[in-house]
Short mmCIF file of C-alpha atoms and ligand atoms in Angstrom, two decimals:
data_model
loop_
_atom_site.label_atom_id
_atom_site.label_comp_id
_atom_site.label_asym_id
_atom_site.label_seq_id
_atom_site.Cartn_x
_atom_site.Cartn_y
_atom_site.Cartn_z
CA MET A 1 13.14 -74.40 -19.24
CA ASP A 2 16.18 -76.34 -20.31
CA PHE A 3 19.74 -75.29 -19.40
CA LYS A 4 22.97 -76.31 -21.15
CA TYR A 5 26.50 -75.02 -21.31
CA SER A 6 29.11 -74.80 -24.01
CA GLY A 7 32.68 -73.57 -24.55
CA GLU A 8 32.00 -72.39 -28.11
CA ASN A 9 32.88 -68.96 -29.46
CA ILE A 10 29.91 -66.71 -28.75
CA CYS A 11 29.98 -65.08 -32.16
CA LYS A 12 29.40 -68.43 -33.84
CA ILE A 13 26.48 -69.68 -31.76
CA GLY A 14 23.11 -69.82 -33.48
CA THR A 15 20.64 -68.43 -30.95
CA ASP A 16 17.63 -66.10 -30.82
CA LEU A 17 19.30 -63.81 -28.34
CA LEU A 18 22.85 -63.42 -27.15
CA VAL A 19 23.22 -61.74 -23.75
CA VAL A 20 26.54 -60.14 -22.83
CA GLY A 21 27.44 -58.12 -19.77
CA MET A 22 29.57 -55.02 -19.21
CA PHE A 23 30.85 -53.53 -15.96
CA LYS A 24 30.32 -49.88 -15.24
CA GLY A 25 32.84 -47.67 -17.03
CA ASP A 26 34.44 -50.68 -18.73
CA LYS A 27 35.85 -50.00 -22.14
CA PHE A 28 34.86 -52.70 -24.59
CA SER A 29 36.78 -55.82 -23.68
CA GLY A 30 36.46 -59.61 -23.53
CA SER A 31 33.41 -61.14 -25.14
CA VAL A 32 31.74 -57.76 -25.60
CA LYS A 33 34.67 -56.62 -27.71
CA GLY A 34 34.45 -59.78 -29.85
CA VAL A 35 30.76 -59.17 -30.52
CA ASN A 36 31.25 -55.45 -31.14
CA ASP A 37 34.06 -56.09 -33.63
CA ALA A 38 32.05 -58.71 -35.48
CA LEU A 39 29.14 -56.28 -35.72
CA GLY A 40 31.33 -53.46 -37.06
CA ASP A 41 31.22 -51.28 -33.93
CA VAL A 42 27.42 -51.31 -33.68
CA LEU A 43 27.41 -51.97 -29.93
CA LYS A 44 29.78 -49.11 -29.26
CA THR A 45 27.72 -46.73 -31.36
CA ILE A 46 24.45 -47.61 -29.65
CA CYS A 47 26.05 -47.35 -26.20
CA GLY A 48 27.27 -43.87 -27.08
CA ASP A 49 23.90 -42.81 -28.49
CA GLU A 50 21.98 -44.14 -25.50
CA LYS A 51 24.58 -43.00 -22.94
CA PHE A 52 24.89 -46.55 -21.64
CA ASP A 53 27.72 -46.89 -19.16
CA GLY A 54 27.23 -50.36 -17.67
CA ASP A 55 24.96 -49.34 -14.79
CA LEU A 56 23.29 -52.31 -13.11
CA GLY A 57 19.72 -52.62 -14.36
CA LYS A 58 20.38 -50.69 -17.59
CA SER A 59 20.75 -52.34 -20.98
CA VAL A 60 20.93 -51.80 -24.73
CA THR A 61 19.52 -54.00 -27.47
CA VAL A 62 20.67 -54.74 -31.01
CA SER A 63 17.44 -55.92 -32.60
CA SER A 64 18.99 -57.49 -35.67
CA THR A 65 22.54 -58.67 -36.38
CA PHE A 66 21.84 -59.22 -40.12
CA GLY A 67 23.71 -62.51 -40.10
CA LYS A 68 27.04 -60.98 -39.04
CA ILE A 69 27.14 -63.28 -36.03
CA GLY A 70 25.26 -66.50 -35.20
CA ALA A 71 22.85 -64.75 -32.83
CA LYS A 72 19.79 -63.00 -34.25
CA ARG A 73 19.77 -60.31 -31.59
CA VAL A 74 22.05 -59.03 -28.83
CA LEU A 75 21.24 -57.72 -25.37
CA LEU A 76 24.04 -55.89 -23.57
CA LEU A 77 23.39 -55.72 -19.83
CA GLY A 78 25.01 -53.39 -17.33
CA LEU A 79 26.65 -55.30 -14.47
CA GLY A 80 27.34 -52.26 -12.28
CA ASP A 81 30.56 -51.79 -10.30
CA LYS A 82 33.07 -54.56 -10.84
CA SER A 83 34.03 -54.49 -7.15
CA ARG A 84 30.46 -55.33 -6.20
CA PHE A 85 30.02 -58.21 -8.63
CA SER A 86 28.28 -61.04 -6.78
CA HIS A 87 25.77 -63.86 -7.14
CA ASP A 88 23.10 -61.24 -6.77
CA THR A 89 24.38 -59.24 -9.77
CA VAL A 90 24.06 -62.31 -11.93
CA ARG A 91 20.67 -63.22 -10.48
CA LYS A 92 19.48 -59.73 -11.37
CA ALA A 93 20.95 -60.01 -14.87
CA GLY A 94 19.02 -63.24 -15.44
CA ASN A 95 15.90 -61.66 -14.05
CA LEU A 96 16.15 -58.64 -16.30
CA THR A 97 16.82 -60.74 -19.39
CA ALA A 98 13.69 -62.80 -18.83
CA LYS A 99 11.61 -59.68 -18.24
CA LYS A 100 12.96 -57.88 -21.34
CA LEU A 101 12.11 -60.71 -23.64
CA LYS A 102 8.48 -61.01 -24.17
CA VAL A 103 8.86 -61.77 -27.89
CA ALA A 104 10.55 -64.40 -30.00
CA SER A 105 13.46 -65.48 -27.89
CA ALA A 106 12.90 -69.12 -27.22
CA HIS A 107 16.67 -69.78 -27.28
CA VAL A 108 18.86 -67.50 -25.16
CA THR A 109 22.63 -67.60 -24.76
CA PHE A 110 24.64 -65.92 -21.99
CA GLY A 111 28.25 -64.86 -22.44
CA PRO A 112 31.08 -66.22 -20.22
CA GLU A 113 31.24 -63.12 -17.99
CA PHE A 114 28.20 -64.28 -16.01
CA ASN A 115 30.02 -67.29 -14.58
CA GLY A 116 31.99 -65.78 -11.71
CA GLY A 117 32.66 -69.11 -9.97
CA LYS A 118 30.82 -71.50 -7.66
CA GLY A 119 27.09 -70.80 -7.42
CA TYR A 120 26.99 -68.32 -10.30
CA ILE A 121 25.34 -70.70 -12.75
CA ALA A 122 22.68 -71.38 -10.11
CA ALA A 123 22.15 -67.67 -9.48
CA LEU A 124 21.84 -66.89 -13.19
CA ALA A 125 19.41 -69.74 -13.81
CA GLU A 126 17.40 -68.75 -10.75
CA GLY A 127 17.19 -65.17 -12.02
CA VAL A 128 16.01 -66.24 -15.46
CA MET A 129 13.35 -68.59 -14.09
CA LEU A 130 12.07 -66.08 -11.53
CA GLY A 131 12.10 -63.26 -14.08
CA ALA A 132 10.01 -65.35 -16.47
CA TYR A 133 7.27 -65.73 -13.86
CA GLY A 134 3.80 -64.44 -14.57
CA PHE A 135 0.37 -65.15 -13.11
CA ASP A 136 -2.09 -65.27 -15.99
CA LYS A 137 -4.32 -68.14 -14.96
CA TYR A 138 -7.44 -65.97 -15.04
CA LYS A 139 -6.66 -64.18 -18.30
CA THR A 140 -7.85 -65.24 -21.70
CA LYS A 141 -4.67 -66.07 -23.61
CA ASN A 142 -3.61 -63.86 -26.55
CA GLY A 143 -0.59 -65.95 -27.54
CA ALA A 144 1.70 -62.96 -28.24
CA GLU A 145 4.39 -63.85 -25.72
CA THR A 146 7.13 -66.38 -26.27
CA GLU A 147 8.54 -68.25 -23.36
CA ILE A 148 12.23 -68.93 -22.99
CA GLU A 149 12.67 -72.63 -23.71
CA ASN A 150 16.42 -73.12 -23.89
CA VAL A 151 19.19 -71.32 -22.08
CA LEU A 152 22.79 -71.82 -23.08
CA ILE A 153 25.51 -70.55 -20.77
CA ILE A 154 28.96 -70.08 -22.25
CA SER A 155 31.60 -71.32 -19.90
CA GLU A 156 34.92 -73.02 -20.33
CA ASP A 157 35.72 -73.98 -16.75
CA ILE A 158 32.81 -76.04 -15.54
CA LYS A 159 32.28 -79.75 -15.02
CA ASP A 160 29.08 -81.58 -16.01
CA ARG A 161 28.32 -82.59 -12.46
CA ARG A 162 28.61 -79.15 -10.96
CA PHE A 163 26.56 -77.64 -13.75
CA GLU A 164 23.77 -80.18 -13.20
CA GLU A 165 23.89 -79.65 -9.43
CA GLU A 166 23.65 -75.89 -9.72
CA ILE A 167 20.80 -76.05 -12.22
CA SER A 168 18.80 -78.49 -10.14
CA ALA A 169 19.26 -76.35 -7.00
CA ALA A 170 18.16 -73.29 -8.96
CA LYS A 171 15.08 -75.15 -10.20
CA ALA A 172 14.16 -76.29 -6.69
CA ILE A 173 14.42 -72.76 -5.36
CA SER A 174 12.65 -70.99 -8.19
CA GLU A 175 9.82 -73.50 -8.49
CA SER A 176 9.26 -73.20 -4.73
CA THR A 177 9.35 -69.41 -4.85
CA CYS A 178 6.83 -69.50 -7.71
CA LEU A 179 4.56 -71.79 -5.69
CA ALA A 180 4.54 -69.16 -2.93
CA ARG A 181 3.87 -66.42 -5.53
CA ASP A 182 0.98 -68.35 -7.08
CA MET A 183 -0.59 -68.98 -3.69
CA VAL A 184 -0.48 -65.28 -2.83
CA ASN A 185 -1.80 -64.25 -6.25
CA GLU A 186 -4.80 -66.57 -6.12
CA PRO A 187 -8.02 -64.77 -5.18
CA PRO A 188 -9.23 -65.33 -1.62
CA VAL A 189 -12.35 -67.17 -2.79
CA TYR A 190 -10.01 -69.87 -4.08
CA MET A 191 -7.16 -69.72 -1.56
CA THR A 192 -9.18 -70.60 1.54
CA PRO A 193 -7.67 -72.17 4.67
CA SER A 194 -8.80 -75.63 3.53
CA LYS A 195 -7.31 -75.10 0.07
CA LEU A 196 -4.07 -73.98 1.69
CA ALA A 197 -4.10 -77.20 3.73
CA ASP A 198 -4.69 -79.26 0.57
CA ILE A 199 -1.65 -77.65 -1.02
CA ALA A 200 0.39 -78.34 2.12
CA SER A 201 -0.62 -81.95 1.96
CA ALA A 202 0.34 -82.16 -1.73
CA VAL A 203 3.74 -80.56 -0.99
CA ALA A 204 4.27 -83.12 1.78
CA ASP A 205 3.30 -86.07 -0.45
CA GLU A 206 5.56 -84.93 -3.25
CA GLY A 207 8.51 -84.41 -0.92
CA GLY A 208 7.98 -87.52 1.22
CA MET A 209 7.31 -85.46 4.35
CA ARG A 210 4.97 -86.06 7.26
CA CYS A 211 1.88 -83.86 7.27
CA GLU A 212 -0.65 -83.33 10.03
CA ILE A 213 -3.67 -81.09 9.55
CA PHE A 214 -5.96 -80.10 12.41
CA ASP A 215 -9.54 -79.07 11.68
CA LEU A 216 -11.61 -76.72 13.88
CA GLU A 217 -12.59 -79.46 16.30
CA GLU A 218 -9.00 -80.61 16.75
CA ILE A 219 -7.78 -77.00 17.02
CA LYS A 220 -10.27 -76.42 19.85
CA ARG A 221 -9.54 -79.77 21.50
CA ARG A 222 -5.85 -78.91 21.64
CA GLY A 223 -6.49 -75.50 23.15
CA MET A 224 -5.41 -73.38 20.20
CA GLU A 225 -7.91 -70.74 21.13
CA GLY A 226 -6.15 -67.90 19.31
CA LEU A 227 -6.71 -69.57 15.96
CA SER A 228 -10.25 -70.77 16.68
CA VAL A 229 -11.38 -67.39 18.01
CA VAL A 230 -9.94 -65.33 15.14
CA SER A 231 -11.60 -67.70 12.65
CA SER A 232 -15.02 -67.46 14.29
CA GLY A 233 -16.31 -64.55 12.18
CA SER A 234 -15.85 -66.52 8.99
CA ALA A 235 -17.87 -69.20 7.20
CA GLU A 236 -14.56 -70.86 6.26
CA PRO A 237 -13.16 -73.20 8.91
CA PRO A 238 -9.54 -72.72 10.07
CA ARG A 239 -6.69 -75.19 9.73
CA PHE A 240 -3.49 -75.79 11.65
CA ILE A 241 -0.80 -77.37 9.49
CA HIS A 242 2.32 -79.24 10.58
CA LEU A 243 4.79 -80.55 7.99
CA THR A 244 7.97 -82.34 9.03
CA TYR A 245 11.11 -82.80 6.98
CA GLU A 246 13.44 -85.35 8.53
CA PRO A 247 16.93 -85.97 7.08
CA HIS A 248 18.00 -89.57 6.44
CA LYS A 249 21.27 -89.07 8.28
CA LYS A 250 21.64 -87.99 11.88
CA TYR A 251 20.74 -84.34 11.99
CA LYS A 252 22.68 -81.37 13.35
CA ALA A 253 19.73 -79.36 14.61
CA ALA A 254 15.96 -79.10 14.51
CA LEU A 255 14.16 -75.92 13.66
CA ALA A 256 10.65 -74.67 13.06
CA VAL A 257 9.54 -72.22 10.38
CA VAL A 258 6.19 -70.70 11.23
CA GLY A 259 3.89 -68.82 8.84
CA LYS A 260 0.94 -66.48 9.26
CA GLY A 261 -1.84 -67.74 7.00
CA ILE A 262 -4.69 -65.23 7.05
CA THR A 263 -6.27 -65.98 3.66
CA PHE A 264 -8.22 -62.73 3.85
CA ASP A 265 -7.89 -59.95 6.42
CA SER A 266 -10.95 -57.72 6.45
CA GLY A 267 -9.87 -56.45 9.86
CA GLY A 268 -12.77 -58.24 11.54
CA LEU A 269 -15.16 -56.09 13.55
CA CYS A 270 -12.48 -53.38 13.63
CA LEU A 271 -13.08 -53.32 9.89
CA LYS A 272 -10.44 -51.95 7.57
CA PRO A 273 -11.39 -49.07 5.27
CA ALA A 274 -11.98 -50.26 1.69
CA ASP A 275 -8.63 -49.04 0.36
CA SER A 276 -6.64 -50.86 3.01
CA MET A 277 -8.65 -54.05 2.60
CA ARG A 278 -7.65 -54.43 -1.03
CA THR A 279 -4.60 -56.72 -1.39
CA MET A 280 -5.40 -58.43 1.92
CA LYS A 281 -5.51 -61.76 0.10
CA MET A 282 -1.74 -61.51 0.56
CA ASP A 283 -2.03 -61.88 4.33
CA MET A 284 -1.15 -65.56 3.96
CA ALA A 285 2.24 -64.81 2.37
CA GLY A 286 4.09 -66.11 5.45
CA ALA A 287 2.26 -69.43 5.15
CA ALA A 288 2.95 -69.54 1.39
CA ALA A 289 6.66 -68.94 2.05
CA VAL A 290 6.72 -71.75 4.62
CA LEU A 291 5.28 -74.17 2.05
CA GLY A 292 7.78 -72.92 -0.54
CA ILE A 293 10.63 -73.51 1.92
CA MET A 294 9.39 -77.03 2.75
CA LYS A 295 9.01 -77.87 -0.94
CA ALA A 296 12.55 -76.72 -1.69
CA ILE A 297 14.27 -78.46 1.20
CA ALA A 298 12.48 -81.75 0.47
CA ARG A 299 14.45 -81.63 -2.80
CA LEU A 300 17.71 -80.15 -1.54
CA LYS A 301 17.90 -82.41 1.53
CA PRO A 302 19.81 -80.45 4.20
CA SER A 303 20.98 -82.33 7.30
CA VAL A 304 18.68 -80.30 9.56
CA LYS A 305 15.24 -81.37 10.74
CA VAL A 306 12.63 -78.77 9.81
CA HIS A 307 9.07 -78.38 11.02
CA GLY A 308 6.80 -76.20 8.89
CA LEU A 309 3.94 -74.80 10.96
CA ILE A 310 1.00 -72.74 9.72
CA SER A 311 -2.00 -71.17 11.42
CA THR A 312 -4.53 -70.37 8.72
CA CYS A 313 -8.00 -68.80 8.78
CA GLU A 314 -9.96 -65.79 7.52
CA ASN A 315 -10.44 -62.64 9.60
CA MET A 316 -14.08 -61.70 9.00
CA THR A 317 -17.07 -59.97 10.57
CA GLY A 318 -19.70 -62.74 10.80
CA PRO A 319 -22.26 -63.02 13.62
CA ALA A 320 -19.88 -65.09 15.75
CA ALA A 321 -16.89 -62.80 15.13
CA TYR A 322 -14.52 -62.16 18.02
CA LYS A 323 -14.72 -58.73 19.57
CA PRO A 324 -12.64 -56.02 21.14
CA ASP A 325 -12.68 -56.68 24.92
CA ASP A 326 -12.64 -60.47 24.42
CA VAL A 327 -10.03 -62.42 26.35
CA ILE A 328 -8.38 -65.41 24.69
CA ARG A 329 -6.30 -68.19 26.25
CA ALA A 330 -3.51 -69.21 23.85
CA TYR A 331 -2.01 -72.69 23.47
CA ASN A 332 0.65 -72.04 26.13
CA GLY A 333 -1.97 -70.88 28.67
CA LYS A 334 -1.21 -67.16 28.47
CA THR A 335 -4.17 -64.81 28.14
CA ILE A 336 -4.67 -62.05 25.57
CA GLU A 337 -7.02 -59.10 25.83
CA VAL A 338 -8.34 -58.11 22.41
CA ILE A 339 -8.07 -54.38 21.81
CA ASN A 340 -8.27 -54.44 18.04
CA THR A 341 -9.54 -57.39 15.96
CA ASP A 342 -7.34 -56.22 13.08
CA ALA A 343 -4.22 -57.26 15.00
CA GLU A 344 -5.22 -60.88 14.34
CA GLY A 345 -1.93 -62.21 12.96
CA ARG A 346 -0.12 -62.14 16.28
CA ILE A 347 -3.08 -63.94 17.90
CA VAL A 348 -3.08 -66.87 15.47
CA LEU A 349 0.72 -67.00 15.65
CA SER A 350 0.63 -67.28 19.45
CA ASP A 351 -0.66 -70.85 19.14
CA ALA A 352 1.75 -71.82 16.36
CA LEU A 353 4.79 -70.44 18.22
CA SER A 354 3.93 -72.19 21.47
CA TYR A 355 3.26 -75.38 19.55
CA ALA A 356 6.78 -75.04 18.07
CA VAL A 357 8.25 -74.65 21.57
CA ASN A 358 6.65 -77.98 22.56
CA LEU A 359 8.43 -79.67 19.64
CA LYS A 360 11.69 -78.87 21.46
CA VAL A 361 13.35 -77.32 18.45
CA ASP A 362 16.65 -75.41 18.60
CA GLU A 363 15.31 -72.40 16.72
CA ILE A 364 12.02 -70.90 15.66
CA ILE A 365 11.77 -68.53 12.70
CA ASP A 366 8.44 -66.97 11.82
CA LEU A 367 7.39 -65.17 8.64
CA ALA A 368 4.37 -62.91 8.84
CA THR A 369 2.73 -60.01 7.01
CA LEU A 370 2.26 -58.62 10.47
CA THR A 371 2.20 -54.82 10.55
CA GLY A 372 1.64 -51.80 8.37
CA ALA A 373 4.00 -50.09 10.83
CA CYS A 374 6.90 -52.16 9.50
CA MET A 375 6.22 -50.76 6.03
CA VAL A 376 6.15 -47.24 7.42
CA ALA A 377 9.55 -47.89 9.01
CA LEU A 378 11.34 -49.69 6.18
CA GLY A 379 9.39 -49.13 2.99
CA THR A 380 7.81 -51.77 0.81
CA TYR A 381 10.92 -53.71 -0.27
CA THR A 382 12.58 -54.49 3.06
CA ALA A 383 11.49 -56.93 5.74
CA GLY A 384 11.82 -56.16 9.45
CA LEU A 385 14.00 -58.63 11.32
CA MET A 386 13.65 -59.04 15.08
CA GLY A 387 14.13 -61.72 17.72
CA ASN A 388 15.61 -62.80 21.02
CA ASN A 389 19.02 -63.99 19.84
CA GLN A 390 21.48 -61.72 18.06
CA LYS A 391 23.54 -64.57 16.57
CA LEU A 392 20.47 -66.07 14.94
CA ILE A 393 19.44 -62.67 13.60
CA ASP A 394 22.95 -62.09 12.21
CA ARG A 395 22.95 -65.45 10.44
CA ILE A 396 19.56 -64.79 8.89
CA LYS A 397 20.68 -61.34 7.76
CA LYS A 398 23.73 -62.92 6.07
CA ALA A 399 21.52 -65.48 4.34
CA ALA A 400 19.24 -62.68 3.13
CA ASP A 401 22.24 -60.82 1.68
CA ARG A 402 23.34 -63.95 -0.16
CA ALA A 403 19.84 -64.53 -1.48
CA GLY A 404 19.37 -60.93 -2.59
CA GLU A 405 16.41 -60.28 -0.28
CA LYS A 406 16.45 -57.10 1.79
CA MET A 407 16.05 -57.37 5.56
CA TRP A 408 16.83 -54.87 8.29
CA GLN A 409 16.91 -55.39 12.02
CA LEU A 410 14.58 -53.41 14.28
CA PRO A 411 15.39 -53.18 17.99
CA MET A 412 13.46 -54.90 20.76
CA ASP A 413 13.26 -51.70 22.77
CA GLU A 414 12.57 -52.58 26.43
CA GLU A 415 11.02 -49.15 27.00
CA LEU A 416 8.21 -50.09 24.62
CA ARG A 417 7.29 -53.31 26.42
CA PRO A 418 4.72 -51.69 28.77
CA GLU A 419 2.72 -50.73 25.66
CA ILE A 420 1.17 -54.19 25.53
CA LYS A 421 0.49 -54.59 29.27
CA SER A 422 -3.16 -55.31 29.97
CA ASP A 423 -5.32 -54.60 33.03
CA VAL A 424 -7.39 -57.75 32.63
CA ALA A 425 -5.13 -60.32 30.94
CA ASP A 426 -1.45 -61.24 30.59
CA MET A 427 -1.11 -58.91 27.62
CA LYS A 428 -3.15 -56.94 25.13
CA ASN A 429 -2.93 -57.39 21.39
CA VAL A 430 -1.95 -53.81 20.46
CA GLY A 431 -0.08 -50.89 21.96
CA SER A 432 -0.09 -47.31 20.73
CA ARG A 433 0.67 -46.31 17.15
CA TRP A 434 4.38 -45.80 17.79
CA GLY A 435 6.78 -48.68 17.22
CA GLY A 436 3.95 -50.93 16.04
CA ALA A 437 6.26 -53.44 14.34
CA ILE A 438 8.34 -53.74 17.51
CA THR A 439 5.46 -54.12 19.97
CA ALA A 440 3.99 -56.78 17.66
CA ALA A 441 7.29 -58.68 17.88
CA MET A 442 7.30 -58.21 21.67
CA PHE A 443 3.82 -59.70 21.78
CA LEU A 444 5.05 -62.77 19.87
CA GLU A 445 8.01 -63.10 22.22
CA ASN A 446 5.57 -64.15 24.97
CA PHE A 447 5.03 -67.41 23.13
CA VAL A 448 8.55 -68.63 22.35
CA GLY A 449 9.75 -69.33 25.89
CA ASP A 450 13.54 -69.74 26.02
CA THR A 451 13.83 -70.98 22.46
CA ASP A 452 16.04 -68.98 20.10
CA TRP A 453 13.64 -67.12 17.88
CA ALA A 454 13.64 -64.73 14.95
CA HIS A 455 10.65 -62.89 13.54
CA ILE A 456 10.54 -61.62 9.96
CA ASP A 457 7.83 -59.05 9.26
CA ILE A 458 7.27 -59.36 5.51
CA ALA A 459 4.25 -57.01 5.23
CA GLY A 460 6.15 -54.84 2.71
CA PRO A 461 8.17 -57.14 0.47
CA ALA A 462 5.69 -60.05 0.25
CA TYR A 463 3.56 -58.20 -2.28
CA ASN A 464 4.25 -55.60 -4.97
CA GLU A 465 1.47 -53.26 -5.94
CA LYS A 466 3.61 -52.19 -8.84
CA GLU A 467 6.34 -54.13 -10.55
CA SER A 468 9.70 -53.57 -8.87
CA SER A 469 13.05 -53.80 -10.65
CA TRP A 470 13.76 -57.31 -9.44
CA SER A 471 10.46 -58.86 -8.49
CA PRO A 472 7.07 -59.18 -10.13
CA LYS A 473 3.80 -57.43 -9.49
CA GLY A 474 1.71 -59.24 -6.87
CA GLY A 475 3.12 -62.06 -4.74
CA THR A 476 6.93 -62.14 -4.62
CA GLY A 477 7.65 -65.34 -2.71
CA PHE A 478 9.78 -63.26 -0.34
CA GLY A 479 11.52 -65.28 2.36
CA VAL A 480 11.81 -68.56 0.48
CA ARG A 481 15.27 -67.86 -0.93
CA THR A 482 16.67 -66.48 2.32
CA LEU A 483 15.46 -69.28 4.54
CA VAL A 484 16.38 -72.03 2.10
CA SER A 485 19.86 -70.53 1.93
CA TYR A 486 19.92 -70.25 5.73
CA ILE A 487 18.83 -73.86 6.23
CA MET A 488 21.23 -75.26 3.61
CA ASP A 489 24.07 -73.43 5.31
CA ARG A 490 23.05 -74.38 8.84
N1 BES B 501 -2.24 -57.90 7.79
C1 BES B 501 -2.11 -56.67 8.47
C2 BES B 501 -0.77 -55.98 8.24
C3 BES B 501 -0.50 -55.52 6.85
C4 BES B 501 -0.83 -54.24 6.46
C5 BES B 501 0.13 -56.33 5.94
C6 BES B 501 -0.58 -53.80 5.18
C7 BES B 501 0.40 -55.90 4.66
C8 BES B 501 0.04 -54.63 4.28
C9 BES B 501 -2.30 -56.87 9.96
O1 BES B 501 -3.13 -57.90 10.33
C10 BES B 501 -2.90 -55.61 10.50
O2 BES B 501 -4.01 -55.34 10.14
N2 BES B 501 -2.16 -54.89 11.31
C11 BES B 501 -2.62 -53.67 11.86
C12 BES B 501 -2.25 -53.67 13.32
C13 BES B 501 -2.89 -52.58 14.10
C14 BES B 501 -4.38 -52.83 14.24
C15 BES B 501 -2.23 -52.53 15.45
C16 BES B 501 -1.93 -52.53 11.11
O3 BES B 501 -0.78 -52.67 10.74
O4 BES B 501 -2.59 -51.52 10.88
MN1 MN B 502 -5.19 -57.30 10.43
ZN1 ZN B 503 -3.38 -59.43 8.99
#
């Protein structure tokens, strides 16, 4: 997709589709008025007929302009309340445009109202690229859909350099988000732990980052028993992955992003019922997001050192599968009594988190499709945010708001801590049904020592069973945008 800008009059521009925006309740003004006048009040008439009032997410289309203006067609998008106009409004507008246009709009032009200042070009471009995403690798092509090839943004007050910078940042972020989406969408027979490690290694090569990959033998030798034990029911060997991005200049801080990489979660011996097992290829979405984040920052070059850590394996029921009643010694020496083999994510993360502590980082942030309980609490579009440091949590929440990803803090309720006390080991891997997302986070807390740590439970937003307004069906790449924004701002 190629992006350009121009200061030309929008009525004169030859383009397949002209996109203009209108705030809620706005009477026709600015560029919308120009277009409406040139079209002899057509826009106004359609808006009246279709009761369009500028609501965000709503739109009207003029499917032919009959040569009255340069554009062949016009899409009028609602921008919602003017007082709430933000980067996210424009990102959504871009997203919606790309989704609306499945036919014959190779050249798209956006009116000047989408450029609200610094970062708006990036947000619009990001929205268009993410909205154009589809995963059709396994479908026989029918050739009916046209892809957007050229995007022209009308803007009078922008300099070449800033435009190029914003577009290249938008490309880095959307390509990385789409990598994470693709990885989640791949079937589990393809996206095995070793395949995931191959992709990690390719991301590292491309971005000039260090990459270490431990195989089963090395995982065992290092005492990462959580990962080796969870993997033992599967014919696929596990991998532990460590990518390092190091800035050229002296760096301000070092942090670790840690991802859960269960490439298929059958539940293990505590087998999931068939209906809950479907979609469990997405249980590596945390790992996919970590690779997306590493890919993006290798291009955007923040002055922060970042370790990307992934524990990846399958959770299966083979003859050597781990069992309820087993006791596991994690990388930091703490012991875990297994109550339920379906609470495997926290067990594989125990090794990765304690490994991160040994790297002496300033902060650890993990992303994991950890609990169904988090989805019960917050629904399928919002991630649960927890941790041991309120300032860190607040900064991540702010970054999520900027990036247009929904996160909500859940409390670390001390009264729930006894839930995961064990009679035979230092802790057990599940408590009762109540507060399951919180007790899972409290379990993880045992492995971060004194390091500032935040945990993002992405079980809901990592995967859409049906298309949502602003993200595609299947893998969403959730977490990439927030953490890239967080790291760039750090
Ligand atoms: N991967 C699941 C959590 C999950 C559920 C993610 C639904 C996305 C959608 C996790 O490993 C799991 O199975 N958790 C159990 C924990 C329980 C056994 C304490 C759950 O949530 O039911
Ligand atoms: Mn599970
Ligand atoms: Zn799982």
